Tab-separated table of C-alpha atoms in Angstrom:
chain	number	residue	atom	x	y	z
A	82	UNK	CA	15.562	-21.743	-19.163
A	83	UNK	CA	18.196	-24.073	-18.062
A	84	UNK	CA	16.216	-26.377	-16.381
A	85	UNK	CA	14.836	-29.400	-17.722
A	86	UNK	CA	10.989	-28.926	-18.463
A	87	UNK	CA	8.422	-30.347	-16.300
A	88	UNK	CA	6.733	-33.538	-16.943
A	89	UNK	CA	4.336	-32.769	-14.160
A	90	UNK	CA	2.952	-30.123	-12.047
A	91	UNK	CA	4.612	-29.495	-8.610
A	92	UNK	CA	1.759	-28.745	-6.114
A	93	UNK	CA	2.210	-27.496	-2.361
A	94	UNK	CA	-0.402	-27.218	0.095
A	95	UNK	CA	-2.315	-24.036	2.139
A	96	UNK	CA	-5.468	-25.580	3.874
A	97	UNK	CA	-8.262	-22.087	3.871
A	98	UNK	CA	-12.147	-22.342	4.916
A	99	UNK	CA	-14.500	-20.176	4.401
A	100	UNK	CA	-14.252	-17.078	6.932
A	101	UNK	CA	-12.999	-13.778	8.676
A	102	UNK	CA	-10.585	-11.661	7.256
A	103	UNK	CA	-7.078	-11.785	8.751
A	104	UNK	CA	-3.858	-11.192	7.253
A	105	UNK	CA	-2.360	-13.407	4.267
A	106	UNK	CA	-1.952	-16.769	3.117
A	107	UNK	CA	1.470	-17.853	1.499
A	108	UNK	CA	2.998	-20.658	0.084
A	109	UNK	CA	6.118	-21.742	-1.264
A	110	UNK	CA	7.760	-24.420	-3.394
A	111	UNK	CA	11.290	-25.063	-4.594
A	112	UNK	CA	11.229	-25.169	-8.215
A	113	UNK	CA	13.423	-27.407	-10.937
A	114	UNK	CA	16.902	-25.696	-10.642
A	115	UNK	CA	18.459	-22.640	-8.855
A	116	UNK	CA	15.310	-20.325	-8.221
A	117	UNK	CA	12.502	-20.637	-5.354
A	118	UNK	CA	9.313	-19.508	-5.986
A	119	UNK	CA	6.648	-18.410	-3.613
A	120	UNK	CA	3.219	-17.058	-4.091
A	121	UNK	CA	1.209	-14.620	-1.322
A	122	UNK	CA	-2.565	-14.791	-1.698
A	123	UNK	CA	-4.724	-11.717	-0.337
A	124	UNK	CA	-8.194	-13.986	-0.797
A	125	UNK	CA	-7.038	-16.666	1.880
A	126	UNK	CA	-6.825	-15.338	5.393
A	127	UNK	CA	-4.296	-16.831	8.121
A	128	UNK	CA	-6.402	-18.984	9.134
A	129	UNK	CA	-6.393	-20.399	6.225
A	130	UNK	CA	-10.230	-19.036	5.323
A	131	UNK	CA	-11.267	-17.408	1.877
A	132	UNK	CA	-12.430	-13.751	2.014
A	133	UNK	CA	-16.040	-13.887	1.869
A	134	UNK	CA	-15.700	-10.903	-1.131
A	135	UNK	CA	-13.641	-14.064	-3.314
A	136	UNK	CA	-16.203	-16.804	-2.416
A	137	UNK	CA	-19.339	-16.844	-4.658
A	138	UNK	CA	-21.492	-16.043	-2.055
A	139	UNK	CA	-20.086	-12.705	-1.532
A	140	UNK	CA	-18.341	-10.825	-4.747
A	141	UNK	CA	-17.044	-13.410	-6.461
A	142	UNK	CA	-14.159	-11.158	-7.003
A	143	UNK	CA	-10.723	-12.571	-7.904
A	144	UNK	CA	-8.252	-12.831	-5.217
A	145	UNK	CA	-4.644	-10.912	-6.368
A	146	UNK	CA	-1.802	-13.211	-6.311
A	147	UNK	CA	1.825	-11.921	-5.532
A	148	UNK	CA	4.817	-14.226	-7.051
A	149	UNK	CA	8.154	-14.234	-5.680
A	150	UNK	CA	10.783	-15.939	-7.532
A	151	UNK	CA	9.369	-15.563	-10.824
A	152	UNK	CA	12.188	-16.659	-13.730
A	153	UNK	CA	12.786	-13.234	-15.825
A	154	UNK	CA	12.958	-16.018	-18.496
A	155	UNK	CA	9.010	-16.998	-17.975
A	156	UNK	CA	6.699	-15.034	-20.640
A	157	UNK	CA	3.396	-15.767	-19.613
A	158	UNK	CA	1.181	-17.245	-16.539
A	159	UNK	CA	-1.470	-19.831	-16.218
A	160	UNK	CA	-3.875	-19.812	-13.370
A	161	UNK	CA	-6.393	-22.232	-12.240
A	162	UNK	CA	-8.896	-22.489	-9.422
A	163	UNK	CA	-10.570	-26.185	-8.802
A	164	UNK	CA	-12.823	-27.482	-6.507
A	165	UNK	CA	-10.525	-30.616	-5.186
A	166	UNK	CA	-13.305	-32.526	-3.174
A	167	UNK	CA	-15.971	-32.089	-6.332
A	168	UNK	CA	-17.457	-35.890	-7.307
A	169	UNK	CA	-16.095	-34.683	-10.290
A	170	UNK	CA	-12.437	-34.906	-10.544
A	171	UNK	CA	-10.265	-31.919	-10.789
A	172	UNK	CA	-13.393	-29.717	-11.134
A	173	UNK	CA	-11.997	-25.942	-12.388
A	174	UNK	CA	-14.407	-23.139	-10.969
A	175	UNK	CA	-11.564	-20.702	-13.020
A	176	UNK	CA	-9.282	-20.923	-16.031
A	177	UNK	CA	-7.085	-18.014	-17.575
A	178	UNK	CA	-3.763	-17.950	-19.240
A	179	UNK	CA	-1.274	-15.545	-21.618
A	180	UNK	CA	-1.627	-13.645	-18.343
A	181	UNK	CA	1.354	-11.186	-18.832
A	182	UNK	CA	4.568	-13.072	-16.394
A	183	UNK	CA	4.639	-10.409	-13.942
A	184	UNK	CA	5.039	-10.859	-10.228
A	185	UNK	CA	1.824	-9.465	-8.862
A	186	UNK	CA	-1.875	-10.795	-10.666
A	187	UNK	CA	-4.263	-8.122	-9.867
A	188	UNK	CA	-7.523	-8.477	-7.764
A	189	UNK	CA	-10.635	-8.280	-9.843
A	190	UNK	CA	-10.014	-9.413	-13.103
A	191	UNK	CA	-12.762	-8.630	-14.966
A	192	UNK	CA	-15.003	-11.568	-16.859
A	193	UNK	CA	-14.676	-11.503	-20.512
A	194	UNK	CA	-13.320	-14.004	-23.380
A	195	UNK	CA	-10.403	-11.775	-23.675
A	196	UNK	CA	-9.437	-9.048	-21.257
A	197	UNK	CA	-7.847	-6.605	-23.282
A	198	UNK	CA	-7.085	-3.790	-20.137
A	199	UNK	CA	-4.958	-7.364	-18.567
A	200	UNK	CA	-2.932	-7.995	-21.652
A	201	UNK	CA	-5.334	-9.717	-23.846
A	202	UNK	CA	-5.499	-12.743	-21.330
A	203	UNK	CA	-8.039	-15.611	-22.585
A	204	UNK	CA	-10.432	-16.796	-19.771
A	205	UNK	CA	-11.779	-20.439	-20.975
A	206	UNK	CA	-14.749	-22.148	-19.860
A	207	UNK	CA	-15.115	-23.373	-16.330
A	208	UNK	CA	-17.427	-23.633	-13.793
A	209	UNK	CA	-17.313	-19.325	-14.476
A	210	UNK	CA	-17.289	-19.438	-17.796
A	211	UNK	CA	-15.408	-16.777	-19.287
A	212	UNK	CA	-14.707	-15.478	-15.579
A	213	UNK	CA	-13.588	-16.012	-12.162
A	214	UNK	CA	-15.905	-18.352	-10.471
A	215	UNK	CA	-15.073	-18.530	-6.636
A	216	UNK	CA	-15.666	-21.158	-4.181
A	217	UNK	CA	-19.529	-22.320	-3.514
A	218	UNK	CA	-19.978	-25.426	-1.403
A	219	UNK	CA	-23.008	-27.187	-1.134
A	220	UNK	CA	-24.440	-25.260	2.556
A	221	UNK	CA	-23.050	-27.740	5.022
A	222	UNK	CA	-20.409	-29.355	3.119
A	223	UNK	CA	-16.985	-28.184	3.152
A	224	UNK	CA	-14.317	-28.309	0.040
A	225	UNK	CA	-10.813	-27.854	-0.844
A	226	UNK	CA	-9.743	-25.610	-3.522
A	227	UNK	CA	-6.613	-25.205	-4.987
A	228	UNK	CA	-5.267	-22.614	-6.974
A	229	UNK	CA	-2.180	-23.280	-9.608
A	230	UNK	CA	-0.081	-20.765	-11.167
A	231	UNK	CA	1.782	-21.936	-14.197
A	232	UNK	CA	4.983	-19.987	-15.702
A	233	UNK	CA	5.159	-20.402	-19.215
A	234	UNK	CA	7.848	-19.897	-22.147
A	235	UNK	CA	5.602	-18.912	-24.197
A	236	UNK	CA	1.983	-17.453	-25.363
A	237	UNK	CA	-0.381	-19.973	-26.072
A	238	UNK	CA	-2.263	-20.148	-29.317
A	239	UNK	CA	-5.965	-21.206	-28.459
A	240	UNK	CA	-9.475	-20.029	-28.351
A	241	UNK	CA	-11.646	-18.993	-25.587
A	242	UNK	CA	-14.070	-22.161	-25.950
A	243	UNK	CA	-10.505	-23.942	-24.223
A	244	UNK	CA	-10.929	-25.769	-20.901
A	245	UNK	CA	-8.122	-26.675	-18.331
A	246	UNK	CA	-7.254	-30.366	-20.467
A	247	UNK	CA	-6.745	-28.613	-23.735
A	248	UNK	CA	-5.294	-25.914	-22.255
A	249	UNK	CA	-2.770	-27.654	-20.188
A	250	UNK	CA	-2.383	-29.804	-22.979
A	251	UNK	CA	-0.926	-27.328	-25.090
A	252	UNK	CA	1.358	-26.076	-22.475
A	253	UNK	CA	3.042	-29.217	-21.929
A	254	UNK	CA	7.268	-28.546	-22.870
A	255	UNK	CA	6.609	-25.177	-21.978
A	256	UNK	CA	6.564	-24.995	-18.368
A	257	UNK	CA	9.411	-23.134	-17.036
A	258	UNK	CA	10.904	-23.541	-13.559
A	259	UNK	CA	7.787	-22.823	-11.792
A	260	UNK	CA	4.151	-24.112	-11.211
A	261	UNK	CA	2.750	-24.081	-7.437
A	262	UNK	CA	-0.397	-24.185	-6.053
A	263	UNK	CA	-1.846	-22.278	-2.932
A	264	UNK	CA	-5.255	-24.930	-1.447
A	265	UNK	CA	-7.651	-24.052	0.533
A	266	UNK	CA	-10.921	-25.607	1.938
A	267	UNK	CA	-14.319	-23.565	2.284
A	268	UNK	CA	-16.808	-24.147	4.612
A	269	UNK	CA	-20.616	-23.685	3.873
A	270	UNK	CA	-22.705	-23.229	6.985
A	271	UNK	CA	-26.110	-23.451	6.866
């Protein structure tokens, strides 16, 4: 790719609660090297609120990302959804990877070990196990959630028992230019 690989992720910041429907939420990050990359989320409103349809007290649909800046070099994507204020650290609601690099991840990706119709993507176990899994406060509490796209040089070779740690783990020296994040915070009323 050019660049050197990344030892760690880079992460940047959209703050979202749980709410109305408004336009969309976008965030950008420079990446190792010449390219910027940017990703547009249609499940966080401007305010900075998830769609109630990608929470899991509505549809628990998947939110479609769009990715600008995307190196022509990267083969394959890595996305992640965790619950950052969980007790438990780093807790992943959503894990899916050999996504096809492409510059727009659809809405609705169905749940399955493999999902053939989205190039035989692997979802791993999470919090949704084998699917998307959005956010679900406690009623009262509020959380932040962060969602991480990875860009990979490469498919990766595991099964769909993986979670994020082995998952991750195997990516490591194959992260191109590019991992972001797009956070958000949801807000349970009562």
């Amino acid at each position: 790719f050019g660049y050197p690989p990344l030892e760690e992720p880079i992460r940047m910041s959209i703050w979202a609660s749980y709410g109305s429907i408004s336009s969309l939420a976008q965030g950008k990050i420079a990446s190792h090297g010449k390219e910027a990359l940017n990703i547009t989320c249609q499940g966080i409103d401007s305010s900075g609120k998830f769609k109630d349809k990608h929470t899991g007290r509505g549809e628990d649909v998947s939110p479609e990302l769009v990715i600008g800046g995307l190196s022509p070099k990267a083969q394959t994507l890595v996305v992640t959804l965790e619950d950052m204020s969980h007790p438990i650290e780093g807790f992943t609601h959503w894990i899916i990877w050999n996504i096809p690099a492409a510059s727009v991840i659809p809405e609705g990706i169905p749940a399955a070990k493999v999902v053939s119709s989205f190039g035989d993507a692997f979802q791993g176990k999470a919090y949704g196990i084998h699917r998307y899994a959005g956010p679900k406060p406690p009623r009262g509490k509020s959380h932040a959630y962060a969602f991480t796209v990875y860009a990979l040089d490469c498919k990766l070779d595991l099964p769909s028992s993986a979670r994020k740690r082995k998952v991750l783990k195997a990516a490591e020296g194959h992260f191109s230019s590019v991992v972001l994040c797009v956070d958000g915070t949801n807000s349970e009323q009562e």
